[in-house]
PDB file of C-alpha atoms in Angstrom:
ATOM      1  CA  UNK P   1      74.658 -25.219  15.959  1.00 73.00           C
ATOM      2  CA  UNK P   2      72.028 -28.174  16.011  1.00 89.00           C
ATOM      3  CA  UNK P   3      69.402 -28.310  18.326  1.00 92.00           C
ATOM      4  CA  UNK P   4      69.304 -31.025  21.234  1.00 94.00           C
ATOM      5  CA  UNK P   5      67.597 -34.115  20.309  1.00 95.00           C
ATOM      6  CA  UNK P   6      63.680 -33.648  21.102  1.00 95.00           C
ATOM      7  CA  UNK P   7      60.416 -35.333  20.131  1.00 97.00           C
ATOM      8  CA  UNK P   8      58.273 -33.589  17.834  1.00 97.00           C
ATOM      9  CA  UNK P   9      54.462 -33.801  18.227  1.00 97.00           C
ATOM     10  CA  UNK P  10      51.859 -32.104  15.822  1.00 97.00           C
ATOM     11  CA  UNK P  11      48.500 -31.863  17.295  1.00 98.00           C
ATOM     12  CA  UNK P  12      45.653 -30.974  15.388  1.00 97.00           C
ATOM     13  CA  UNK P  13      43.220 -29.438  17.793  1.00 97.00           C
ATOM     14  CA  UNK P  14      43.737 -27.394  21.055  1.00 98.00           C
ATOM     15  CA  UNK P  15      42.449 -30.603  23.199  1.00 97.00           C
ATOM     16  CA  UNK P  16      45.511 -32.767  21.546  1.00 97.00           C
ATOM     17  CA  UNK P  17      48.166 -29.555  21.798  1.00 97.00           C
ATOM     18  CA  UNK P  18      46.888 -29.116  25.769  1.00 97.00           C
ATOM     19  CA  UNK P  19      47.019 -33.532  26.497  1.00 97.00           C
ATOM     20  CA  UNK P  20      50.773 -33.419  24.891  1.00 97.00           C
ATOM     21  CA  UNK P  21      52.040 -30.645  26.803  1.00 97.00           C
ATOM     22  CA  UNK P  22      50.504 -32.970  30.487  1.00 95.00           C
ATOM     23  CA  UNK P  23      52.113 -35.624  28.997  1.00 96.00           C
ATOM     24  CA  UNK P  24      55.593 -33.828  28.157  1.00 94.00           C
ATOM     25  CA  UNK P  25      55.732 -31.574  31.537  1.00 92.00           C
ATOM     26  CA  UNK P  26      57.643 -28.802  32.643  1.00 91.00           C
ATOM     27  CA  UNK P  27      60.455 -29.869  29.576  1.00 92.00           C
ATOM     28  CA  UNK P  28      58.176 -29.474  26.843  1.00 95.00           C
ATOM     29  CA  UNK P  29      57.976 -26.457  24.574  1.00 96.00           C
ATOM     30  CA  UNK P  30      55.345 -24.904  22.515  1.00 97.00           C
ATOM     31  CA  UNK P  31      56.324 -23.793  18.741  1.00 97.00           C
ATOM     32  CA  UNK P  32      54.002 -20.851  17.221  1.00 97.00           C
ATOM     33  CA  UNK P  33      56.010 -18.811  14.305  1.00 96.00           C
ATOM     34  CA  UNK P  34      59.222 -19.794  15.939  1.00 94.00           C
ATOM     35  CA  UNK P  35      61.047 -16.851  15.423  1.00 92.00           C
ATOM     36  CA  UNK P  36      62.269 -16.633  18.887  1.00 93.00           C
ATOM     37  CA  UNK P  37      62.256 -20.180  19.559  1.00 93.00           C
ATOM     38  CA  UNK P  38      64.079 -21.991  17.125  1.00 91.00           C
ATOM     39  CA  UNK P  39      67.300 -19.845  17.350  1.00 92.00           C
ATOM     40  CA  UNK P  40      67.232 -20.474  21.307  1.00 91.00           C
ATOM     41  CA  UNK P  41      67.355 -24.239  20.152  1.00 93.00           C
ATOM     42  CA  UNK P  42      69.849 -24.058  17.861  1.00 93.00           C
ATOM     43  CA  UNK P  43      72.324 -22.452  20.240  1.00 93.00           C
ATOM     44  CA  UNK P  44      71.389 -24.596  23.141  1.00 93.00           C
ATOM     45  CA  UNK P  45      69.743 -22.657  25.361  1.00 91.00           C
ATOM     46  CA  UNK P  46      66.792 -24.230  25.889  1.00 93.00           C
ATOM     47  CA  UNK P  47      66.966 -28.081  25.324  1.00 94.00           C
ATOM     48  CA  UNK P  48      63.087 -29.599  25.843  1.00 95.00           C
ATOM     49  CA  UNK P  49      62.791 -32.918  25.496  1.00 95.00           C
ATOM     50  CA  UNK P  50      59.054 -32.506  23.411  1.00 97.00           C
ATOM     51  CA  UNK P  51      58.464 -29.775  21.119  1.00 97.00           C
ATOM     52  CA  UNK P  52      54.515 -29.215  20.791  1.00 98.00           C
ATOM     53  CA  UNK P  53      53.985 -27.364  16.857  1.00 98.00           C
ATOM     54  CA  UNK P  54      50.872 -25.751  16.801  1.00 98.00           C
ATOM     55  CA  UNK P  55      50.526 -25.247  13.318  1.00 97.00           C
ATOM     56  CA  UNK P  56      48.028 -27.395  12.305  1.00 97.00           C
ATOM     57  CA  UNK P  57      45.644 -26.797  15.514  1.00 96.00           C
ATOM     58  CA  UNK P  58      42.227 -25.424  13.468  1.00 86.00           C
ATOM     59  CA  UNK P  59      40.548 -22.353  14.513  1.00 93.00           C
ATOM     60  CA  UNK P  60      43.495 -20.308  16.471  1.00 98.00           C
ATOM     61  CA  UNK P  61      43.965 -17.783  13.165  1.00 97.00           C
ATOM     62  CA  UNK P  62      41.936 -14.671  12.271  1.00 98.00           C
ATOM     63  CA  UNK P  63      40.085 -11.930  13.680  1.00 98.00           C
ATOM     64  CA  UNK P  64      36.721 -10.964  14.521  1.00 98.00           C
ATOM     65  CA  UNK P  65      34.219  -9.519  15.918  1.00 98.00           C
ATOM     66  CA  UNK P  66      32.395 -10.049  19.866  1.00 98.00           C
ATOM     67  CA  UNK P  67      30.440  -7.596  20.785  1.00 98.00           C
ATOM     68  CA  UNK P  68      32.711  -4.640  22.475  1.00 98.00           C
ATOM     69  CA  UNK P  69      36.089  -6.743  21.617  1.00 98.00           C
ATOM     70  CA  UNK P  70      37.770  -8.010  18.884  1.00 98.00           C
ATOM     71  CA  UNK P  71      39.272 -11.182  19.139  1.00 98.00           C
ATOM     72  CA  UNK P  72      42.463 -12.551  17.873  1.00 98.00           C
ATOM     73  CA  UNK P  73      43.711 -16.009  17.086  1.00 98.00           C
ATOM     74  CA  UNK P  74      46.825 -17.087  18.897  1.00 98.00           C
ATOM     75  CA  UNK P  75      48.430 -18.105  15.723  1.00 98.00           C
ATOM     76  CA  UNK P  76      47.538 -15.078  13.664  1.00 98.00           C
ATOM     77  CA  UNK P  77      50.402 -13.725  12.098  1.00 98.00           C
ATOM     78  CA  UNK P  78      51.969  -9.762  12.325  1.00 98.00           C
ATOM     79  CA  UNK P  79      51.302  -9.767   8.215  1.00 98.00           C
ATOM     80  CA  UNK P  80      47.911 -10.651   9.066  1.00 98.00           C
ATOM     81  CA  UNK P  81      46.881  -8.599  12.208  1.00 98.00           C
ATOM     82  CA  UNK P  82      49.225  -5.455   9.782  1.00 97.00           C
ATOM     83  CA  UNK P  83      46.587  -5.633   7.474  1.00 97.00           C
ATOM     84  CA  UNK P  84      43.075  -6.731   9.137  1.00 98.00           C
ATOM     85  CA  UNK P  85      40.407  -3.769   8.583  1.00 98.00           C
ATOM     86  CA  UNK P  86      39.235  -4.888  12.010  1.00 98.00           C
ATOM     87  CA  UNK P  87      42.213  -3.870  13.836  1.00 98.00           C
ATOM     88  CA  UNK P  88      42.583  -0.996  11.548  1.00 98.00           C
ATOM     89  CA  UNK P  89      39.396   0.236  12.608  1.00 98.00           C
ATOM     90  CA  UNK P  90      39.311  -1.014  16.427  1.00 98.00           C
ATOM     91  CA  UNK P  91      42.629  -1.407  17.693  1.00 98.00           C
ATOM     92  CA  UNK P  92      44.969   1.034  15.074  1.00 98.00           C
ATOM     93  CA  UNK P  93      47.776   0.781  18.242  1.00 98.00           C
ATOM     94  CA  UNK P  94      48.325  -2.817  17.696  1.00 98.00           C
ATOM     95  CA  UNK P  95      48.606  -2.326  14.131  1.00 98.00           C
ATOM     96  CA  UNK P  96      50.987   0.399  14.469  1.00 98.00           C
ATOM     97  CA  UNK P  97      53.067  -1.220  16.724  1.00 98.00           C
ATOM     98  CA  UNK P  98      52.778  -4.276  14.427  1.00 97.00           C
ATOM     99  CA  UNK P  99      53.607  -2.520  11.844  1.00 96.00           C
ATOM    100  CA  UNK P 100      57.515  -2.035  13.254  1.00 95.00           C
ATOM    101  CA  UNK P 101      58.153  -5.632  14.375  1.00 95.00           C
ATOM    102  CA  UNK P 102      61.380  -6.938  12.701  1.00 92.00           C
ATOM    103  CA  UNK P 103      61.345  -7.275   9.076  1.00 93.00           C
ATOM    104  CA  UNK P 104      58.494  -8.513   6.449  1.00 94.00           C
ATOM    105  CA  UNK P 105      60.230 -12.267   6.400  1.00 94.00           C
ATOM    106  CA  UNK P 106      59.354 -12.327  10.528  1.00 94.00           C
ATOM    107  CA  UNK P 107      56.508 -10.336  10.005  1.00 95.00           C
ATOM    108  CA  UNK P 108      55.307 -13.603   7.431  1.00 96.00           C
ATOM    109  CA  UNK P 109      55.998 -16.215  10.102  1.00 96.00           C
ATOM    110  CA  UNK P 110      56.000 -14.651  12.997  1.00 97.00           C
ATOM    111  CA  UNK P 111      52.333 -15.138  15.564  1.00 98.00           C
ATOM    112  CA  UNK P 112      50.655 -12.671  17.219  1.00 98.00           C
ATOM    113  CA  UNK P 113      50.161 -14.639  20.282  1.00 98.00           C
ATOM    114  CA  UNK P 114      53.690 -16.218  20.121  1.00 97.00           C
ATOM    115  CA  UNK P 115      55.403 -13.058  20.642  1.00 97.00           C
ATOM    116  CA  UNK P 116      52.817 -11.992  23.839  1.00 98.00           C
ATOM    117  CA  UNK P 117      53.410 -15.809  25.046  1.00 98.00           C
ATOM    118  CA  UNK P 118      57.660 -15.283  24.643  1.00 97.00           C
ATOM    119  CA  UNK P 119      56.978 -12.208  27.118  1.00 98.00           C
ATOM    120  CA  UNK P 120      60.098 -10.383  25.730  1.00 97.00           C
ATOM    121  CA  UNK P 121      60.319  -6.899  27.629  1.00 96.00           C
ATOM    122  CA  UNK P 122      61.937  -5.632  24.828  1.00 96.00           C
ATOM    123  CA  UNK P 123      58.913  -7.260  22.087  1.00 96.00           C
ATOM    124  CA  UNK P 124      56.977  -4.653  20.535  1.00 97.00           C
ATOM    125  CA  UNK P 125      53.353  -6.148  21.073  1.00 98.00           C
ATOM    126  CA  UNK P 126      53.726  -6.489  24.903  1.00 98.00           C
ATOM    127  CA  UNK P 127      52.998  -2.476  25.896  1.00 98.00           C
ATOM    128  CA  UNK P 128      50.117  -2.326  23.358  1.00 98.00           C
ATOM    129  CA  UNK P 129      48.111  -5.104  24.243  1.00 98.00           C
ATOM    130  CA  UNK P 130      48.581  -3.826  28.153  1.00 98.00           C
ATOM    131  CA  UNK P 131      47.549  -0.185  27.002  1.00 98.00           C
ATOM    132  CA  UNK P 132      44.700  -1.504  26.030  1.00 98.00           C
ATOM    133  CA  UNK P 133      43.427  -3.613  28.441  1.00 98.00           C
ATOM    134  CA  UNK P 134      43.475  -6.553  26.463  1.00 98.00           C
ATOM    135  CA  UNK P 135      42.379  -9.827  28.070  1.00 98.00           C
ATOM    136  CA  UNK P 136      43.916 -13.338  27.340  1.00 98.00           C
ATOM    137  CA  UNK P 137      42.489 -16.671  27.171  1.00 98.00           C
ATOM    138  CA  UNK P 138      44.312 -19.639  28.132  1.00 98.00           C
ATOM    139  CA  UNK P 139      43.387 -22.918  27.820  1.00 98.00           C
ATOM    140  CA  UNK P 140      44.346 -26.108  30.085  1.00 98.00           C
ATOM    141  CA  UNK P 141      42.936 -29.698  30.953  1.00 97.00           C
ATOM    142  CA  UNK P 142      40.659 -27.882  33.517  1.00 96.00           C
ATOM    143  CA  UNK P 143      39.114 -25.169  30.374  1.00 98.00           C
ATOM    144  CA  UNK P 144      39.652 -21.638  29.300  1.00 98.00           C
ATOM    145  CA  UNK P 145      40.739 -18.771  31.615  1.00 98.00           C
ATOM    146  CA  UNK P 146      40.667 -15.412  30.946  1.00 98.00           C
ATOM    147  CA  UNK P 147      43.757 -13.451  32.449  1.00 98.00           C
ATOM    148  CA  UNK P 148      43.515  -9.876  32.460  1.00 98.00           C
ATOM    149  CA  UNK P 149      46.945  -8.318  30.589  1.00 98.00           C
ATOM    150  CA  UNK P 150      48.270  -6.505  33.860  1.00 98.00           C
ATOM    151  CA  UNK P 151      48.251  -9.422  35.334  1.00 98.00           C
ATOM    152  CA  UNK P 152      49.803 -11.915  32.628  1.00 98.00           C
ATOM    153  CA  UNK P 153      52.736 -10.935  32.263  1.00 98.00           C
ATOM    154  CA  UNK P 154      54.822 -11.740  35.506  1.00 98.00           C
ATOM    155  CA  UNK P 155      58.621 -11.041  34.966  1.00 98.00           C
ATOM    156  CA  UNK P 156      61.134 -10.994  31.925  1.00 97.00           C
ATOM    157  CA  UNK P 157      60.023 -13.914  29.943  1.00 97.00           C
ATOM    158  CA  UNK P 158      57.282 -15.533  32.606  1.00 98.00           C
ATOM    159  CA  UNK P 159      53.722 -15.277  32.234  1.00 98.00           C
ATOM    160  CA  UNK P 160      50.646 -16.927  34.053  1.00 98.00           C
ATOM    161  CA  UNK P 161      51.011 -19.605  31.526  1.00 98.00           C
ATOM    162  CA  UNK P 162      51.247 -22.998  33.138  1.00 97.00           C
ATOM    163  CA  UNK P 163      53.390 -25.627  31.329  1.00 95.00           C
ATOM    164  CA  UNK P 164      50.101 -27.441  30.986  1.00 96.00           C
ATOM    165  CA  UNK P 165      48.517 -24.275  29.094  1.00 98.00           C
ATOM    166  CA  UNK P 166      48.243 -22.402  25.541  1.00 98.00           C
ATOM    167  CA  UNK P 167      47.487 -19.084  24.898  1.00 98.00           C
ATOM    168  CA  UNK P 168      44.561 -19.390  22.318  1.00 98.00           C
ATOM    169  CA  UNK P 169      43.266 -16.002  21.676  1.00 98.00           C
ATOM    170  CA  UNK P 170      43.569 -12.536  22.468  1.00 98.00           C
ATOM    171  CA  UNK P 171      40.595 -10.053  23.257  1.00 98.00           C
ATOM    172  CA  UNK P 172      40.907  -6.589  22.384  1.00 98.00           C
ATOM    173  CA  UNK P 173      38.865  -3.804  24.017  1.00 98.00           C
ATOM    174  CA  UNK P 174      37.489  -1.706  21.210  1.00 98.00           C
ATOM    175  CA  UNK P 175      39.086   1.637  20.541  1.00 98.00           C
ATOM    176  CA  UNK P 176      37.082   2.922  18.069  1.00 98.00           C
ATOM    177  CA  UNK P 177      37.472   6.393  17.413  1.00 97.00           C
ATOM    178  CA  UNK P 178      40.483   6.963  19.000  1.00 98.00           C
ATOM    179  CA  UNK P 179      43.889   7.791  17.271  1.00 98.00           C
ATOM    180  CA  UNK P 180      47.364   5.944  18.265  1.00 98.00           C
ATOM    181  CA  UNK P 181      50.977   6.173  17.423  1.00 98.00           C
ATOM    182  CA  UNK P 182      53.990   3.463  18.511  1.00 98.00           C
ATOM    183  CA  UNK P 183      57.390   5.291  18.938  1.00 98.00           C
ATOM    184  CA  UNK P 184      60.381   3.177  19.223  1.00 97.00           C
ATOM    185  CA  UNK P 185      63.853   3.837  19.417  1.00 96.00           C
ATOM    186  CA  UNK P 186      66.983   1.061  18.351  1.00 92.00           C
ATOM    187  CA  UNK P 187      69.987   1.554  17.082  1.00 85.00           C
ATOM    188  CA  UNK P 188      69.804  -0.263  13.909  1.00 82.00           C
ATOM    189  CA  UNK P 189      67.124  -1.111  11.873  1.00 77.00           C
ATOM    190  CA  UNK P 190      64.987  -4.143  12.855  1.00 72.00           C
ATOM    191  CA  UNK P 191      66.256  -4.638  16.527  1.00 80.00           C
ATOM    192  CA  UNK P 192      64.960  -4.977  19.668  1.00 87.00           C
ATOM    193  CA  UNK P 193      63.181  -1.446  21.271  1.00 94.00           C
ATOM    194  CA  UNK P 194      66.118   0.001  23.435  1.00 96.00           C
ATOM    195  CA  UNK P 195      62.615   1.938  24.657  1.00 98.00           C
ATOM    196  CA  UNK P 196      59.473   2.365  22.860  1.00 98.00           C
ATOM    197  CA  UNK P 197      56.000   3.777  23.849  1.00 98.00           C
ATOM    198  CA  UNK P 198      52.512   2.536  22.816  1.00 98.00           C
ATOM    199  CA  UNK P 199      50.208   5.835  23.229  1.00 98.00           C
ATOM    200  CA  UNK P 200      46.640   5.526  22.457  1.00 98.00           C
ATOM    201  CA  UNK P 201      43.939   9.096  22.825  1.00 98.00           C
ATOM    202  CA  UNK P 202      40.685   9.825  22.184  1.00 98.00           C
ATOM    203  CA  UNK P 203      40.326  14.023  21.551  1.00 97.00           C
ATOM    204  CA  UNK P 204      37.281  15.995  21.671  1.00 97.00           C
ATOM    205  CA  UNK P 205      37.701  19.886  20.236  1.00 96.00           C
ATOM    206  CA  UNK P 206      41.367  19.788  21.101  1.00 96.00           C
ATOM    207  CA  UNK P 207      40.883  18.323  24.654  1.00 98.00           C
ATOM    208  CA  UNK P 208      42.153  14.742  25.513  1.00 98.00           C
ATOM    209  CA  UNK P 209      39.914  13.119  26.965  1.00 98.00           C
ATOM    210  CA  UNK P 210      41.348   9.612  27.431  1.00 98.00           C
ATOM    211  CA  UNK P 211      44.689   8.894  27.184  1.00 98.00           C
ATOM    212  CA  UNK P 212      46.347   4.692  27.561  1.00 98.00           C
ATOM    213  CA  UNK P 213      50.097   5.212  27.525  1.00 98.00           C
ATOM    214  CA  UNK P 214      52.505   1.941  28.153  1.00 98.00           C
ATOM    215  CA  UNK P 215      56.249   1.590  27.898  1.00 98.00           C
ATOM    216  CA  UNK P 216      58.237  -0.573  26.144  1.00 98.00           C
ATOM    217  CA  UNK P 217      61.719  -2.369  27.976  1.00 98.00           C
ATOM    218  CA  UNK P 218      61.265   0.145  30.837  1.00 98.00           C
ATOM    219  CA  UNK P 219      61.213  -3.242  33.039  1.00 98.00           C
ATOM    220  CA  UNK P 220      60.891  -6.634  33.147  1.00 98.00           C
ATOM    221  CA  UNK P 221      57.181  -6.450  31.903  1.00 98.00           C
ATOM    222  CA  UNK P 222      55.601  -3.936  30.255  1.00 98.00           C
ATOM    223  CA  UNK P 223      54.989  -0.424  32.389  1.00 98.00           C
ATOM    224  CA  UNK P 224      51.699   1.242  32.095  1.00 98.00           C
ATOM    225  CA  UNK P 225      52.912   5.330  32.295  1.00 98.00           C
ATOM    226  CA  UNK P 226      50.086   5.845  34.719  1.00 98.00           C
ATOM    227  CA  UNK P 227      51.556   9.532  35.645  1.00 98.00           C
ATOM    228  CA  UNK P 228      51.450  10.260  32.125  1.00 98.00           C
ATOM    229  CA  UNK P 229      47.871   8.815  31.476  1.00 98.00           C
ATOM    230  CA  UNK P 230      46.946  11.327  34.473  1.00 98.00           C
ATOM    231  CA  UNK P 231      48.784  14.217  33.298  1.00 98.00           C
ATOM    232  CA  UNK P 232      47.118  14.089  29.682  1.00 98.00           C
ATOM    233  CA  UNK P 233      43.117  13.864  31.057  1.00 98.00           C
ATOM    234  CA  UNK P 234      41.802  17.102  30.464  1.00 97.00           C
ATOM    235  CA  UNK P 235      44.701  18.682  28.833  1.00 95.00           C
ATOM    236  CA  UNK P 236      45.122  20.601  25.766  1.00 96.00           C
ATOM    237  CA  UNK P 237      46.579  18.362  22.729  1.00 97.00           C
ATOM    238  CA  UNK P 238      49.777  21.314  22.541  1.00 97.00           C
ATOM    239  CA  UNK P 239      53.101  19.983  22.148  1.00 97.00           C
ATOM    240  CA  UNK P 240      53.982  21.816  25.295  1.00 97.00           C
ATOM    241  CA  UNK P 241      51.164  20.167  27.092  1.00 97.00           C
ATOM    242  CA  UNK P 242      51.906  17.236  26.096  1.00 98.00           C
ATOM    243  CA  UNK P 243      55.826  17.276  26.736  1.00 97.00           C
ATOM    244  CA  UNK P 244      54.734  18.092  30.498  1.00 98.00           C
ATOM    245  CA  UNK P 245      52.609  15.122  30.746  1.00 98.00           C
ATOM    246  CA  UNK P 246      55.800  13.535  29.103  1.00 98.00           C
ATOM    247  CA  UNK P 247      58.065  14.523  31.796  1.00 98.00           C
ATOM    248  CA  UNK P 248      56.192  12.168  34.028  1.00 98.00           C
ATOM    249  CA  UNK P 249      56.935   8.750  31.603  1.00 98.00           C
ATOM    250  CA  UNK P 250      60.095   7.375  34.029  1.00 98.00           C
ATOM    251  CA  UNK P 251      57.792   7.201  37.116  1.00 98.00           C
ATOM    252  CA  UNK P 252      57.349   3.948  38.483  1.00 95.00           C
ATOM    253  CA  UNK P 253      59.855   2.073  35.949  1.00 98.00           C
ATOM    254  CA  UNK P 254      62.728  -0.017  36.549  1.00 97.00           C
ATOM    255  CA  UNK P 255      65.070  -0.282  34.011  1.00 97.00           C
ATOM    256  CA  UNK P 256      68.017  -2.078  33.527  1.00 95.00           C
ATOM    257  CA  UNK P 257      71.637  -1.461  32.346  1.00 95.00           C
ATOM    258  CA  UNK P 258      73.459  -3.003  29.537  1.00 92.00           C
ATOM    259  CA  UNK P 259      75.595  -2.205  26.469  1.00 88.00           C
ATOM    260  CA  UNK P 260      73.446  -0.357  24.744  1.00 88.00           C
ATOM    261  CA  UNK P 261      72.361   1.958  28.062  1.00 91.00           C
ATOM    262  CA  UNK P 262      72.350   3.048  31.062  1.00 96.00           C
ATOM    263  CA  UNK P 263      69.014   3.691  33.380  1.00 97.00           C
ATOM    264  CA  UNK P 264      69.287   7.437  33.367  1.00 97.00           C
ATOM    265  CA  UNK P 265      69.925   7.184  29.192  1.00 97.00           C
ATOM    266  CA  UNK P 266      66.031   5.014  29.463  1.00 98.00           C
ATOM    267  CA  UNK P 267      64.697   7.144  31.449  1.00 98.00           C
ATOM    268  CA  UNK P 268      65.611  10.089  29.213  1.00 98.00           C
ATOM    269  CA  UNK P 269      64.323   8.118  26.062  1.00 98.00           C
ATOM    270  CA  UNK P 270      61.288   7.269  27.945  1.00 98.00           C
ATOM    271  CA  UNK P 271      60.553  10.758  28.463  1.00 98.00           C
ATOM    272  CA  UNK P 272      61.156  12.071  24.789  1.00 98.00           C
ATOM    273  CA  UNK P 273      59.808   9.218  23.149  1.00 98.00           C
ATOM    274  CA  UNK P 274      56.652   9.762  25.215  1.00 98.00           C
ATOM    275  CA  UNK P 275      56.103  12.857  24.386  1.00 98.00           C
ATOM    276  CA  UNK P 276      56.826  12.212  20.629  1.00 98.00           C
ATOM    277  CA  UNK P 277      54.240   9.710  20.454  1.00 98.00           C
ATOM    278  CA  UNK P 278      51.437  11.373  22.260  1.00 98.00           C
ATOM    279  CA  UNK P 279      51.725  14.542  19.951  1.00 98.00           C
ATOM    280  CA  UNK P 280      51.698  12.083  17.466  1.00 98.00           C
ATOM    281  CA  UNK P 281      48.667  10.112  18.462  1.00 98.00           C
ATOM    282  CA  UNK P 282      46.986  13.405  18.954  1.00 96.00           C
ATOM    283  CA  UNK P 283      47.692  15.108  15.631  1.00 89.00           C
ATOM    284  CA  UNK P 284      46.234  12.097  14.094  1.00 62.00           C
TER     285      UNK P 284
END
């Protein structure tokens, strides 16, 4: 299908992107990698009447270094944030996780901060960056704001975003040290997590110590597995130890039904996949 007619507006600097989206209001739409966007406009389902391209806006690609936190560029791509030796080092659950989104052609175009903006339940980056208390900067004609993860995203595709705002960058707690796995379970290759779990430990002498566990599609935001998180603390890294933390993932969820499962079938994957990825975090 085409796209409803829209006017197209390419800003070069955050200051322009933030004055066209005022201008535009509530209708307007912001386009990152466009992965998720552009097939949404194609079949209709979204028909702004401006389309805001950020991809000539200087300065919102890259990683580095502040202090405790890394801090990652809005439009950074997956390929890029794969392959950083930063995030390798720093944050190795976002590059895991990264490392499953879609295929290398949406990995290529895709943006880091377009996919945490889109606020898909069932996206891949959501649970990591709330697992590890990641912060988010917006920016709008009054500044920059810094909204904590667990409190960004709001409900299935809403986020603290106002339509006067862009997510610029991304700041990422370092986890240095610590080792991280991100299971995920589809049923064919390159789809959307039917569940997945971000799991992120540090281990001393076989002990966990610290354990950040978040769920993937278990809602309509990303779930934090606090029983879990509580469970591991102090517990040997056995696979039986960790399969009765495990048994704690479905608390405090809300998942939905749909045609590929029921709640009791998530809550079942949440469980297993939980345990799969702890063990495999702490075997690391």
């Amino acid at each position: 299908m085409i796209p409803a007619p829209f006017d197209y507006v390419a800003p070069s600097t955050v200051d322009e992107a933030i004055s066209a989206l005022a201008e535009a209001g509530e209708d307007a739409k912001v386009l990152a990698g466009g992965q998720s966007l552009l097939p949404v406009l194609r079949m209709r389902l979204a028909t702004p009447t401006t389309l805001v391209d950020l991809g000539k806006v200087a300065g919102l690609r890259g990683v580095r270094e502040d202090g405790d936190a890394l801090v990652i560029g809005s439009m950074t791509t997956h390929y890029d944030v794969q392959r950083d030796t930063l995030v390798a080092e720093h944050a190795a659950l976002l590059k895991a996780a990264t490392d499953t989104v879609a295929d290398p052609q949406i990995r290529h175009r895709g943006t880091f901060g377009g996919a945490i903006a889109h606020a898909d339940p069932a996206g891949d980056l959501l649970a990591p960056v709330l697992a590890l208390g990641c912060e988010l900067v917006v920016a709008g004609p009054g500044g920059r704001r810094t909204v904590a993860a667990a409190d960004f995203f709001q409900d299935m595709f809403t986020t603290a975003l106002a339509a006067d705002e862009l997510l610029v960058e991304v700041r990422v707690p370092k986890h240095t040290g610590w080792h991280a796995h991100y299971e995920k379970f589809n049923r064919v290759a390159q789809a959307w997590s039917m569940v997945a779990v971000a799991a992120c430990v540090r281990t001393e002498a076989g002990t966990i110590e610290e354990a950040r566990v978040a769920l993937t599609n278990m809602g309509s935001t990303p779930v934090r597995a606090a029983g879990v998180e509580e469970a591991l603390v102090g517990c040997a890294a056995t696979a039986e130890a960790i399969r009765g933390a495990a048994e704690r993932a479905a608390e405090g969820t809300n998942p939905t039904a749909d045609g590929n499962s029921d709640v009791e079938y998530r809550q079942h994957l949440a469980r297993v996949l939980t345990g799969r990825a702890v063990l495999a975090a702490a075997g690391s």
